[in-house]
XYZ file of C-alpha atoms in Angstrom:
576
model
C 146.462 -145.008 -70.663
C 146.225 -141.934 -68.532
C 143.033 -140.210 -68.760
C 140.799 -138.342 -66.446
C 137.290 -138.181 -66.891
C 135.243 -135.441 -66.819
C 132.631 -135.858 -64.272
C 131.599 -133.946 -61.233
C 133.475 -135.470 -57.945
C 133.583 -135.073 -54.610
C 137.585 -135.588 -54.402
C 138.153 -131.861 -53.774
C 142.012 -131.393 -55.647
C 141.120 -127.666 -56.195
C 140.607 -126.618 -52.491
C 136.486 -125.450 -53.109
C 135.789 -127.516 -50.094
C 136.080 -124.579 -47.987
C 133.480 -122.486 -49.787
C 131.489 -125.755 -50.039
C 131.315 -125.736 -46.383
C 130.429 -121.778 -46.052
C 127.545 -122.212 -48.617
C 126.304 -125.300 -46.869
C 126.146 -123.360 -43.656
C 124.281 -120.255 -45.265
C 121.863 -122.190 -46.194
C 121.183 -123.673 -42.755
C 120.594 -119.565 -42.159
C 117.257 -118.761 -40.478
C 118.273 -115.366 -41.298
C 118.115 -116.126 -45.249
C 114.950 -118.247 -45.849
C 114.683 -118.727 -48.353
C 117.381 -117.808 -50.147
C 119.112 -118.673 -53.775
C 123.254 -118.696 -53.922
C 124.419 -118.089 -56.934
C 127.886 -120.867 -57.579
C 129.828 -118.592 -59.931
C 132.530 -119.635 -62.102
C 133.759 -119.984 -65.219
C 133.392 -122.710 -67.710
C 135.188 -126.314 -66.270
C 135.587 -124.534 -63.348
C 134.395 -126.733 -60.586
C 130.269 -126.030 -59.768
C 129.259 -129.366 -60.761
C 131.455 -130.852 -58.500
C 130.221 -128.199 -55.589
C 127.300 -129.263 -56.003
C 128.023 -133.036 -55.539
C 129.980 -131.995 -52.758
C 126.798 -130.328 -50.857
C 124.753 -132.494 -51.507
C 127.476 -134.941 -49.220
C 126.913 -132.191 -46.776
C 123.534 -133.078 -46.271
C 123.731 -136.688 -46.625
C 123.501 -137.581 -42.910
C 120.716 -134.675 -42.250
C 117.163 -136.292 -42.323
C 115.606 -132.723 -42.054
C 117.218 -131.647 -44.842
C 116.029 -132.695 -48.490
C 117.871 -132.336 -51.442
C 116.849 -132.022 -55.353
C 118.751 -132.104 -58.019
C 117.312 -129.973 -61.091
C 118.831 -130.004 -64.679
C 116.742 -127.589 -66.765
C 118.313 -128.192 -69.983
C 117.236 -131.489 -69.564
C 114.020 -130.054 -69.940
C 114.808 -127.670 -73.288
C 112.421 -129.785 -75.354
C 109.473 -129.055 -73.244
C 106.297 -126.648 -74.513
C 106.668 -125.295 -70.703
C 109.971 -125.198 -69.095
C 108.626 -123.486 -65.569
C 105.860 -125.996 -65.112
C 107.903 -128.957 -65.983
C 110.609 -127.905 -63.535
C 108.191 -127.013 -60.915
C 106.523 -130.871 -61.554
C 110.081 -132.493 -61.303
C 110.853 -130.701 -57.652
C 107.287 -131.549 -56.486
C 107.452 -136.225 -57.171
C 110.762 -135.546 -56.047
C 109.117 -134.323 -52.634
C 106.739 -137.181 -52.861
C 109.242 -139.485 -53.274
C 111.768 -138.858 -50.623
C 108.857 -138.033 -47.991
C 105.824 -139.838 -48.587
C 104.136 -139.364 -45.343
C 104.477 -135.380 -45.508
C 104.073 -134.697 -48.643
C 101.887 -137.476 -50.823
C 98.248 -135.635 -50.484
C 99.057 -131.991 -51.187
C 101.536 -132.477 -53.830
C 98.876 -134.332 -55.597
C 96.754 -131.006 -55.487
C 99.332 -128.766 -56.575
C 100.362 -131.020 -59.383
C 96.700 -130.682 -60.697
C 97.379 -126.634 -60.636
C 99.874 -127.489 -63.551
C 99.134 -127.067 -67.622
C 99.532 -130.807 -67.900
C 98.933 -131.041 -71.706
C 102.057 -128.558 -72.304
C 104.034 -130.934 -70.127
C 102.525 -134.379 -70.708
C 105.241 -135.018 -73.443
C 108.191 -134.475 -71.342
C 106.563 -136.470 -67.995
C 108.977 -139.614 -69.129
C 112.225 -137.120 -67.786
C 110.204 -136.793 -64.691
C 111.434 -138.906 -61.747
C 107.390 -139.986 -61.454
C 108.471 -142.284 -63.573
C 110.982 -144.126 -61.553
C 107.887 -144.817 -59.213
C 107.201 -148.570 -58.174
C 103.887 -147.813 -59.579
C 103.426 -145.193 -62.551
C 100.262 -145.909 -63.713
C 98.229 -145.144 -60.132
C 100.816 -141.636 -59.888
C 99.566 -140.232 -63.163
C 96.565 -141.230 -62.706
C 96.402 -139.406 -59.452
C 97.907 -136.572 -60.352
C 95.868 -135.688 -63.937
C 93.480 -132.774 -63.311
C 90.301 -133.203 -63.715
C 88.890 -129.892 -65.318
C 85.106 -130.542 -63.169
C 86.985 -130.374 -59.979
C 90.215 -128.062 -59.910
C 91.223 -125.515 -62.663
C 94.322 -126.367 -64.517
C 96.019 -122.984 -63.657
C 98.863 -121.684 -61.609
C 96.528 -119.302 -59.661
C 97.524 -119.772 -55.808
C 99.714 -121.961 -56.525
C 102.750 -120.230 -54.276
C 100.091 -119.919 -51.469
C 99.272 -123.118 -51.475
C 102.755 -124.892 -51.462
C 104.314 -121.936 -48.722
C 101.231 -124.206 -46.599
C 102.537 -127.607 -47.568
C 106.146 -126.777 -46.645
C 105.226 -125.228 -43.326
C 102.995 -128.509 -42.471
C 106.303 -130.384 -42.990
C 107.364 -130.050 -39.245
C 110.057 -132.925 -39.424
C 111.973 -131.015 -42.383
C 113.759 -128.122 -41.890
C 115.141 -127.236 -45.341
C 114.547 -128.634 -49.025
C 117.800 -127.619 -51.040
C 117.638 -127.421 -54.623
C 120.820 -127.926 -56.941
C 120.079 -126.373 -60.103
C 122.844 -127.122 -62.599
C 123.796 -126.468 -66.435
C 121.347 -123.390 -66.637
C 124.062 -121.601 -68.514
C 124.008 -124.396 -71.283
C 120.132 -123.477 -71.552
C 118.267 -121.102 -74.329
C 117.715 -117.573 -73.177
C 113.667 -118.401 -72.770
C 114.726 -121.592 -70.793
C 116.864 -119.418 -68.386
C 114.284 -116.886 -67.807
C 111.158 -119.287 -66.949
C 113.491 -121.559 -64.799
C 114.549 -118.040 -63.114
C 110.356 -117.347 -62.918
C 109.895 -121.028 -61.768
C 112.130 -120.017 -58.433
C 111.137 -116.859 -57.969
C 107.360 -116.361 -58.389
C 106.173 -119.631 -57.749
C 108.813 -121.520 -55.451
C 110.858 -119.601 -53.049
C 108.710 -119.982 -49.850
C 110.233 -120.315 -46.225
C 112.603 -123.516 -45.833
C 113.323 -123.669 -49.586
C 117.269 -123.329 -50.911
C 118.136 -122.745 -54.414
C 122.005 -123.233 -55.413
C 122.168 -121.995 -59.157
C 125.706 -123.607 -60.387
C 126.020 -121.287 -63.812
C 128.778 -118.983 -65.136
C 127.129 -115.244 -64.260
C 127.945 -113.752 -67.297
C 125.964 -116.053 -69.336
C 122.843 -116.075 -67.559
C 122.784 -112.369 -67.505
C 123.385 -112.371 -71.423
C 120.291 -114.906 -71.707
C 118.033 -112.628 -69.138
C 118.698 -109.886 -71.236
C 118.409 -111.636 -74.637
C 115.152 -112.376 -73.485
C 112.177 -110.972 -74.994
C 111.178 -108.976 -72.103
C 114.555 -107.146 -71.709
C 115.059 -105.976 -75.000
C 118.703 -106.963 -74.759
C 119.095 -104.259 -72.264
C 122.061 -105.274 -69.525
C 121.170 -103.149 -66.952
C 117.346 -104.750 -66.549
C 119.688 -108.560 -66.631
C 121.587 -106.946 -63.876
C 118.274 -105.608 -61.912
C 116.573 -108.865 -62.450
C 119.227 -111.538 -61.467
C 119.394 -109.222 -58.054
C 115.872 -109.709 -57.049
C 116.411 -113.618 -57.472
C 120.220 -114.249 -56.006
C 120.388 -112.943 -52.147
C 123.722 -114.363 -52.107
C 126.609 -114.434 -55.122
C 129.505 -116.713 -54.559
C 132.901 -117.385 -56.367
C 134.501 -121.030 -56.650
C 138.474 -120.210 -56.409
C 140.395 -119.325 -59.577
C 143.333 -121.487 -60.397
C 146.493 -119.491 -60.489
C 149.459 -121.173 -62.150
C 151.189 -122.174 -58.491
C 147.612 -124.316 -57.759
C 147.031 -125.405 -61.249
C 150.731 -126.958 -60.597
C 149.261 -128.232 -57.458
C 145.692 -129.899 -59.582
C 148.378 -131.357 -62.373
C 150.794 -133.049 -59.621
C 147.801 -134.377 -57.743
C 145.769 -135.713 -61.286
C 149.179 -137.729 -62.533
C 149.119 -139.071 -58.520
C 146.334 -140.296 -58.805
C 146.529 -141.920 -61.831
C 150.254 -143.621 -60.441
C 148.424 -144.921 -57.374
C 145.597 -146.531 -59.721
C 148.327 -148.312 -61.468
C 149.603 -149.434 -58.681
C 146.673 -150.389 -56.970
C 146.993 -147.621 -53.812
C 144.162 -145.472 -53.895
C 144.033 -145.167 -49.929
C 147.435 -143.610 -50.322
C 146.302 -141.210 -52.642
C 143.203 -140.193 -50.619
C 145.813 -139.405 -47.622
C 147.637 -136.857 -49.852
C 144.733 -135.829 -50.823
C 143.592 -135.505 -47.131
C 147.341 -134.204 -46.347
C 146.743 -131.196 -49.010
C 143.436 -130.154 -48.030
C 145.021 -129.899 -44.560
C 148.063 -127.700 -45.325
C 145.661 -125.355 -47.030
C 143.484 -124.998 -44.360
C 146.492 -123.982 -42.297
C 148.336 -121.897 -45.423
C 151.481 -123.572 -45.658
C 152.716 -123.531 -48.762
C 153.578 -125.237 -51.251
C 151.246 -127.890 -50.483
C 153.300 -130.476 -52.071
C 156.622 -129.910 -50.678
C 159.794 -131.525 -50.186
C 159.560 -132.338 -46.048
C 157.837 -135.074 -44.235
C 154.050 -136.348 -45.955
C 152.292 -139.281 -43.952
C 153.193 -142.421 -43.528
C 149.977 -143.895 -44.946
C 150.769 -140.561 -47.820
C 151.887 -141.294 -51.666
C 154.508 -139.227 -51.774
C 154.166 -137.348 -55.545
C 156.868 -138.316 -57.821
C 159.759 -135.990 -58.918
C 159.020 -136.643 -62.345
C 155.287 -135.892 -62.014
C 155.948 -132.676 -59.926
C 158.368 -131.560 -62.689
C 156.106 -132.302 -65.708
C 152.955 -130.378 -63.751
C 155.289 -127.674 -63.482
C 155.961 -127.499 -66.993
C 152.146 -127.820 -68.005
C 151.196 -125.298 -64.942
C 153.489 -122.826 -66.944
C 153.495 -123.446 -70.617
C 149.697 -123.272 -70.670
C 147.778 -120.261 -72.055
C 145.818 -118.286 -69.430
C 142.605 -119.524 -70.458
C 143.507 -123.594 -70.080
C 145.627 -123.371 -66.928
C 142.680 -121.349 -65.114
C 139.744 -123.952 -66.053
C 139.737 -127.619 -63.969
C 138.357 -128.912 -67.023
C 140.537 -127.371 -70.166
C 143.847 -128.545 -67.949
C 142.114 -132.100 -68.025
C 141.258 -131.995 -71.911
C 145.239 -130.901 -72.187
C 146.037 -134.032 -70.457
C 143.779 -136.651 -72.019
C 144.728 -135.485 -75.238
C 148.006 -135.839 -74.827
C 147.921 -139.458 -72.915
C 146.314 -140.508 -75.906
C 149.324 -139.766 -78.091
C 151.334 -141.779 -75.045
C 149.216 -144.497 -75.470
C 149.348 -145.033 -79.025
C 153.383 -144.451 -78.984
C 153.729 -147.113 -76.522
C 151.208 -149.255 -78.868
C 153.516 -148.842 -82.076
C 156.765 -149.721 -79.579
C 157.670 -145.985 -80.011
C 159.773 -144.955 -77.339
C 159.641 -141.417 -76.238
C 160.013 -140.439 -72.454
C 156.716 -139.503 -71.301
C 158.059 -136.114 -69.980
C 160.071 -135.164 -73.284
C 156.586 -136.263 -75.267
C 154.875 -133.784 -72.458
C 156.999 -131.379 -73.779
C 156.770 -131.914 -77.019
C 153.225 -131.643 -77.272
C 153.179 -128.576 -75.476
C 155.395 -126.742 -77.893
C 152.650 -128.388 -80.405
C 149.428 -127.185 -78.898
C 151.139 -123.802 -77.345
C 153.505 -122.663 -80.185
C 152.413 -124.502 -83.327
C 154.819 -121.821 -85.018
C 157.819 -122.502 -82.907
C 157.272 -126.242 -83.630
C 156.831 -125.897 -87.158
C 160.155 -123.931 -86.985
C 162.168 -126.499 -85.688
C 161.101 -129.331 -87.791
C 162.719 -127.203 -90.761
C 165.893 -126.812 -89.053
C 168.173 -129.199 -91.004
C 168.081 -132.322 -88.464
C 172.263 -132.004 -88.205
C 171.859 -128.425 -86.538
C 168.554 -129.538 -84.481
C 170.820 -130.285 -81.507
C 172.275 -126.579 -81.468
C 169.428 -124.897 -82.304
C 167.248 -126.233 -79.311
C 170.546 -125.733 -77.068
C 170.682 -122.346 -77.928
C 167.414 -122.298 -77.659
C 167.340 -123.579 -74.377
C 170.434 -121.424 -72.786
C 167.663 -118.540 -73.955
C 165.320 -119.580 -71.957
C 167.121 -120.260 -68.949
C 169.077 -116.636 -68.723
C 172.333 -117.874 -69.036
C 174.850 -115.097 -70.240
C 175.171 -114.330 -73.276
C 172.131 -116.035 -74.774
C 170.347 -114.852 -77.525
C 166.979 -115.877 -78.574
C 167.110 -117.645 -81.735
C 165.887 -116.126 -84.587
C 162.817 -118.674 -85.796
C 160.893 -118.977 -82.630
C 158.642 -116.586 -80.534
C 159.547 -114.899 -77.288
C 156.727 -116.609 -75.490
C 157.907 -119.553 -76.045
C 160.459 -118.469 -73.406
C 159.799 -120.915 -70.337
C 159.040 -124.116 -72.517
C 162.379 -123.655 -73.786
C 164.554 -123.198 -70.350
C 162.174 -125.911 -68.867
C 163.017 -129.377 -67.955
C 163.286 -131.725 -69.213
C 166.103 -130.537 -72.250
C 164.933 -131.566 -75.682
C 168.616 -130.884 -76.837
C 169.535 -134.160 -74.818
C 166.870 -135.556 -76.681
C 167.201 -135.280 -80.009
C 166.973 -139.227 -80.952
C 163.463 -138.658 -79.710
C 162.416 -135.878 -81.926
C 162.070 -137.442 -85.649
C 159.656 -140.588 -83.324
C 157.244 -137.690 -81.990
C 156.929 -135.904 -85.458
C 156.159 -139.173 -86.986
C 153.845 -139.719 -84.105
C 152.235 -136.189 -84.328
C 151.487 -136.542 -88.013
C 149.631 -139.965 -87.677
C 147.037 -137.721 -86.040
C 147.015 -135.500 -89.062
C 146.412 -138.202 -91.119
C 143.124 -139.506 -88.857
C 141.426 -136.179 -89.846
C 143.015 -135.579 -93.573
C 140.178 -136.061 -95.672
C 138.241 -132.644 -93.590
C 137.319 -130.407 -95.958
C 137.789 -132.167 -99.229
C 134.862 -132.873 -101.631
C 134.339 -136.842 -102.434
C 136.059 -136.340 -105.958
C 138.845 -135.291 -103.837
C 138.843 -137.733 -101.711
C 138.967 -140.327 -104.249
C 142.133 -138.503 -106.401
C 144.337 -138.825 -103.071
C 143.078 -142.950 -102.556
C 144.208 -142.691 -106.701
C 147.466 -141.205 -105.913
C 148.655 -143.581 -103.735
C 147.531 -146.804 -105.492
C 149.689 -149.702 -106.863
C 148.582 -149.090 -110.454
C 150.783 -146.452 -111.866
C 148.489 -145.486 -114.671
C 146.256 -145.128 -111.764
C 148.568 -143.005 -110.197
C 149.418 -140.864 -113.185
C 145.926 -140.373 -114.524
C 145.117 -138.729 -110.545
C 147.933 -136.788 -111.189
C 146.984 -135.071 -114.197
C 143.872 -134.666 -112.131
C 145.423 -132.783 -109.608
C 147.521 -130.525 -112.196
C 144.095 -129.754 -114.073
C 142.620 -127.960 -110.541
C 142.994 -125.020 -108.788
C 146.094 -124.215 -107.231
C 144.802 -124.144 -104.134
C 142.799 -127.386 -104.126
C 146.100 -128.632 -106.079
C 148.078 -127.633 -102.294
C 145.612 -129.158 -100.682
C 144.890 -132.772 -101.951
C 149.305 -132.692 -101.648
C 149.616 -131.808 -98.282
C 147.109 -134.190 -97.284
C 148.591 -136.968 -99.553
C 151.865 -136.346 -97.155
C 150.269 -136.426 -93.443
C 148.887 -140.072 -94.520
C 152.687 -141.132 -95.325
C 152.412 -142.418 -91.228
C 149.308 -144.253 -92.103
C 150.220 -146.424 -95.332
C 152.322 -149.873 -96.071
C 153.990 -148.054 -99.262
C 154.783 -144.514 -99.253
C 157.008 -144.622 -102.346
C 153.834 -144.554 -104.372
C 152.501 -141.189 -102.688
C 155.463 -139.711 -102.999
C 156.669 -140.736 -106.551
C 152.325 -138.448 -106.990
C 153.613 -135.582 -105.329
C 156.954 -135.424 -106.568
C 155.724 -135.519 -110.502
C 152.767 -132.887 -109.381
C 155.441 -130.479 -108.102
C 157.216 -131.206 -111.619
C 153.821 -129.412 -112.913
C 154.166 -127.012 -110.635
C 156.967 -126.119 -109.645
C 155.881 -123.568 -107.402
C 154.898 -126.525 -104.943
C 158.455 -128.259 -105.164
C 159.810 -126.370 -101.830
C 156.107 -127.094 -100.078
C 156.913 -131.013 -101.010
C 160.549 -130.969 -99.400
C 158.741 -129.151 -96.385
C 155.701 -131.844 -96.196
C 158.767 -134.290 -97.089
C 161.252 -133.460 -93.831
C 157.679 -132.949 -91.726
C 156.091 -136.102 -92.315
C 158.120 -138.826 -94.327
C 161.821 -138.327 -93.425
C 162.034 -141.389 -92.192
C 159.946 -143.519 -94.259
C 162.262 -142.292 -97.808
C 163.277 -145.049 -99.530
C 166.119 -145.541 -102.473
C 163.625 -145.645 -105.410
C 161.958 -142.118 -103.785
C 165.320 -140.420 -104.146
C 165.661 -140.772 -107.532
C 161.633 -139.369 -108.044
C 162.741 -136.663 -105.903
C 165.851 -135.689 -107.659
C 163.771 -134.798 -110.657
C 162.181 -131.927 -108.837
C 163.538 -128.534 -110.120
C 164.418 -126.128 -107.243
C 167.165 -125.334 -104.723
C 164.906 -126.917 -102.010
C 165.416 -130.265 -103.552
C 169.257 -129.469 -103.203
C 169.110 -128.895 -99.673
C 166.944 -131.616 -98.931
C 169.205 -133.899 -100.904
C 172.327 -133.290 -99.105
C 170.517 -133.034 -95.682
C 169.647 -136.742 -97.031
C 173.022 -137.477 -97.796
C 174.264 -136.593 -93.658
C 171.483 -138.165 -92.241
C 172.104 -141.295 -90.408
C 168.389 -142.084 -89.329
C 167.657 -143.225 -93.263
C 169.323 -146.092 -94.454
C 173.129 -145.726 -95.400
C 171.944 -146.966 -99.134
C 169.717 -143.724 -99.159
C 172.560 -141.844 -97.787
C 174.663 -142.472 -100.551
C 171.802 -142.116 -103.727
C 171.221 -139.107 -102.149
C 174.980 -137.614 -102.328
C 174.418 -138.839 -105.925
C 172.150 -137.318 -107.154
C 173.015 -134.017 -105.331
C 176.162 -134.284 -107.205
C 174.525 -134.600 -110.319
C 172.565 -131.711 -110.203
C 175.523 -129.866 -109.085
C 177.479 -130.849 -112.068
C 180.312 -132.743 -110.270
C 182.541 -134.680 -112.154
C 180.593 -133.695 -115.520
């Protein structure tokens, strides 16, 4: 199964590593101590995985500390600032014993401990080899010390400069845009006021626009903007921008994800970590494309035609707001190697770049999809070449009718669907299996039970649930049908459903050309003999059509086939 976690990583596929590098160096700065960097970008968009990658930068530095700092995990606590402030100064302890044990043991006893005291266990005191003698050390005693903030800044600016074998502490602060509005502001107040001495760096990783709407939703803005924008400027001395994916390096990210995933299957990950290293290279120097078509490395995978032309396709056919975000593109892909996974499970075979395509037209054009599963399944193979000859320019071409002008570059996109067509009817089947995981959303429990009643063996079981239906609105009566169809994947016996819907949309006949839609969407296949003669008694030129489309089509059994052309010439009268 191809899937891609979600995690921060140090692999840079996205080219940041240059801006990790610049950041890294700024904070070295003895011209901007201390300083706080703002890591701007959208959501999925890489800081996490910045921040990982600077805190590699520093790995081999012994003057240089570095703290990680996750206020939301501290969005339960009576005292956000204090409990971050705690967190930074065991973390001190810890890494640097010798220079920091003694004083940090006074400041922590400048602390409201009580407001705290519940949240300690988040701390990393507790990963001590000895928590008992730490908290005992550092809980104020009220006789000796006041339990108040009150020179607090003074006094730690003194315990950094006494540090002489450190140079710089650097502090990651991540997720603060997943925080409350109050939890932004006293982490914000934490840095500012009571933190940001000489040799201390502060790397806030956080989408700009949201902490600005959480400064000003804040009580002491008054949801004013302009005091957001004035008070994120006294704390940032330096705003910068991860890279934006365009669709040319989002085609890049895609072909490099599906490489990596090849060379785990095939056990060569050092080859993959040379393209990787090859990339990063020819982007350094700007020669593009990075992937190209010359000479790669000898130690290099060299990406895969197929994979370049399938990132190509999702590079393209995504909407603005996927393609841009690292993280959206990824969600794309897992969902869809999910559906790969499970058709190669069931011993469905669909190419994995026609099922790419497939499920793009799905996710991207749900409209245009829908479209094409009503064309009758003998034109389907003209339709999508016409379709196709569209979307490639070719002379002459018209768009057809049914589908969307966007949908423009899925449809002259490789690989052709037209060439394809056995393949089509296996994806529906496979797309509407999903459907049927998720059916029962939105339906109250008497609901649920009429649709297990509808398709049960007992057919005064059946009936009764039918009446049922019949007796409710029409709109719940649409509902429990259509859902009773997208389980038709998911059942041993569809006849039973179907003989249910097929006697409800006698009731109703308003539903009957809904049922031959639900019908051709998600049970085409599965039609047996006895369900053409339930059908049949459905009033309604739908049922027509959908009996003679029954009567051409040669992936039901030829004994449907021909019950079908029966009964179609029945209710035309022939030979009466």
């Amino acid at each position: 199964m191809r899937l891609w976690d979600d995690n921060p990583t140090v692999t840079d596929l996205l080219g940041i590593d240059t801006v990790v590098d610049a950041v890294a160096a700024a904070l070295l700065a003895k011209d901007l101590d201390p300083v706080t960097v703002a890591l701007q970008s959208p959501w999925g968009g890489g800081k996490s995985s910045a921040l990982d990658m600077l805190a590699e930068r520093f790995e081999a530095n012994e003057r240089v500390l570095v703290v990680r700092v996750d206020p939301w995990e501290f969005e339960d606590s009576d005292d956000v600032r204090a409990t971050l402030i705690s967190h930074l100064l065991t973390e001190l302890r810890t890494q640097r014993p010798a220079c920091f044990a003694e004083k940090v043991g006074d400041l922590l006893t400048r602390i409201a401990w009580k407001r705290v005291g519940a949240t300690i266990a988040k701390s990393a005191i507790t990963m001590s080899a000895d928590p008992l003698a730490i908290i005992k050390a550092f809980t104020p005693d009220p006789k000796e010390q006041p339990t108040n903030m009150a020179g607090f800044r003074d006094e730690f600016d003194k315990m950094m400069d006494s540090a002489k074998d450190i140079d710089k502490v650097v502090v990651l602060v991540d997720d603060l845009d997943r925080c409350k509005p109050a939890s932004v502001v006293a982490s914000l107040e934490a840095i500012k006021v009571f933190l940001a001495v000489p040799k201390m760096a502060f790397i806030l990783a956080a989408e700009e626009d949201m902490i600005r709407w959480a400064i000003a939703q804040d009580i002491h803005a008054g949801g004013r903007s302009e005091f957001a924008d004035r008070y994120l400027e006294k704390i940032v001395q330096l705003p910068v921008s991860l890279p934006r994916l365009t669709p040319e390096t989002t085609e890049d990210f895609v072909t490099l994800l599906l490489c990596q995933k090849r060379c785990e299957a095939n056990d060569t990950q050092p080859a993959f970590k040379a393209l990787v290293l090859h990339t990063a290279e020819r982007r350094r120097e700007r020669q593009y494309p990075l992937l190209h078509d010359g000479d790669y490395p000898e130690a290099a995978h060299r990406p895969d035609v197929a994979d370049r032309r399938m990132a190509a396709l999702v590079a393209r056919g995504l909407s603005g707001d996927q393609w841009s975000s690292p993280r959206a593109i990824k969600r794309f892909l897992n969902a869809w190697g999910v559906r790969e996974a499970i058709a190669n499970a069931r011993e469905v075979t669909i190419k994995p770049d026609v099922s790419l395509k497939l499920y793009l037209l799905e996710q991207r054009f749900p409209e245009d999809f829908e479209a094409l599963q009503q064309v009758d399944p003998n034109d389907r193979t003209a339709f999508v070449s016409a379709w196709e000859a569209w979307g490639r320019g070719d002379e002459h071409a018209e768009k057809p009718d049914d589908v969307s002008g966007a949908s423009r570059f899925w449809a002259g996109s490789d690989p052709s669907i037209a060439a394809a067509m056995d393949q089509f009817d296996r994806y529906v089947n496979l797309a509407a299996s999903f459907t049927s995981f998720s059916a029962g959303s939105g339906l109250t429990d008497a609901e649920l039970a009429l649709l297990a009643e509808l398709a049960h063996a007992s057919e005064a079981t059946r009936m009764g649930a039918v009446e049922q239906v019949l007796a409710a609105e029409a709109a719940v009566r649409r509902v429990i049908v259509e859902r009773l169809f997208s389980r038709l994947v998911a059942i041993d016996n569809p006849s039973y459903s179907i003989e249910s819907a097929c006697r409800i949309a006698i009731g109703d006949p308003l539903l009957a050309a809904e049922v031959c839609g639900w019908l051709r969407r998600y049970g085409l296949t599965r039609i047996a003999v006895i369900d053409v003669f339930e059908i049949s008694q459905v009033p309604g030129g739908a049922v027509d059509q959908l009996l003679q489309d029954l009567a051409t089509n040669q992936q039901v059994s030829s004994g449907v086939r021909a019950t079908a052309q029966e009964q179609a010439d029945a209710r035309a009268g022939v030979g009466a």
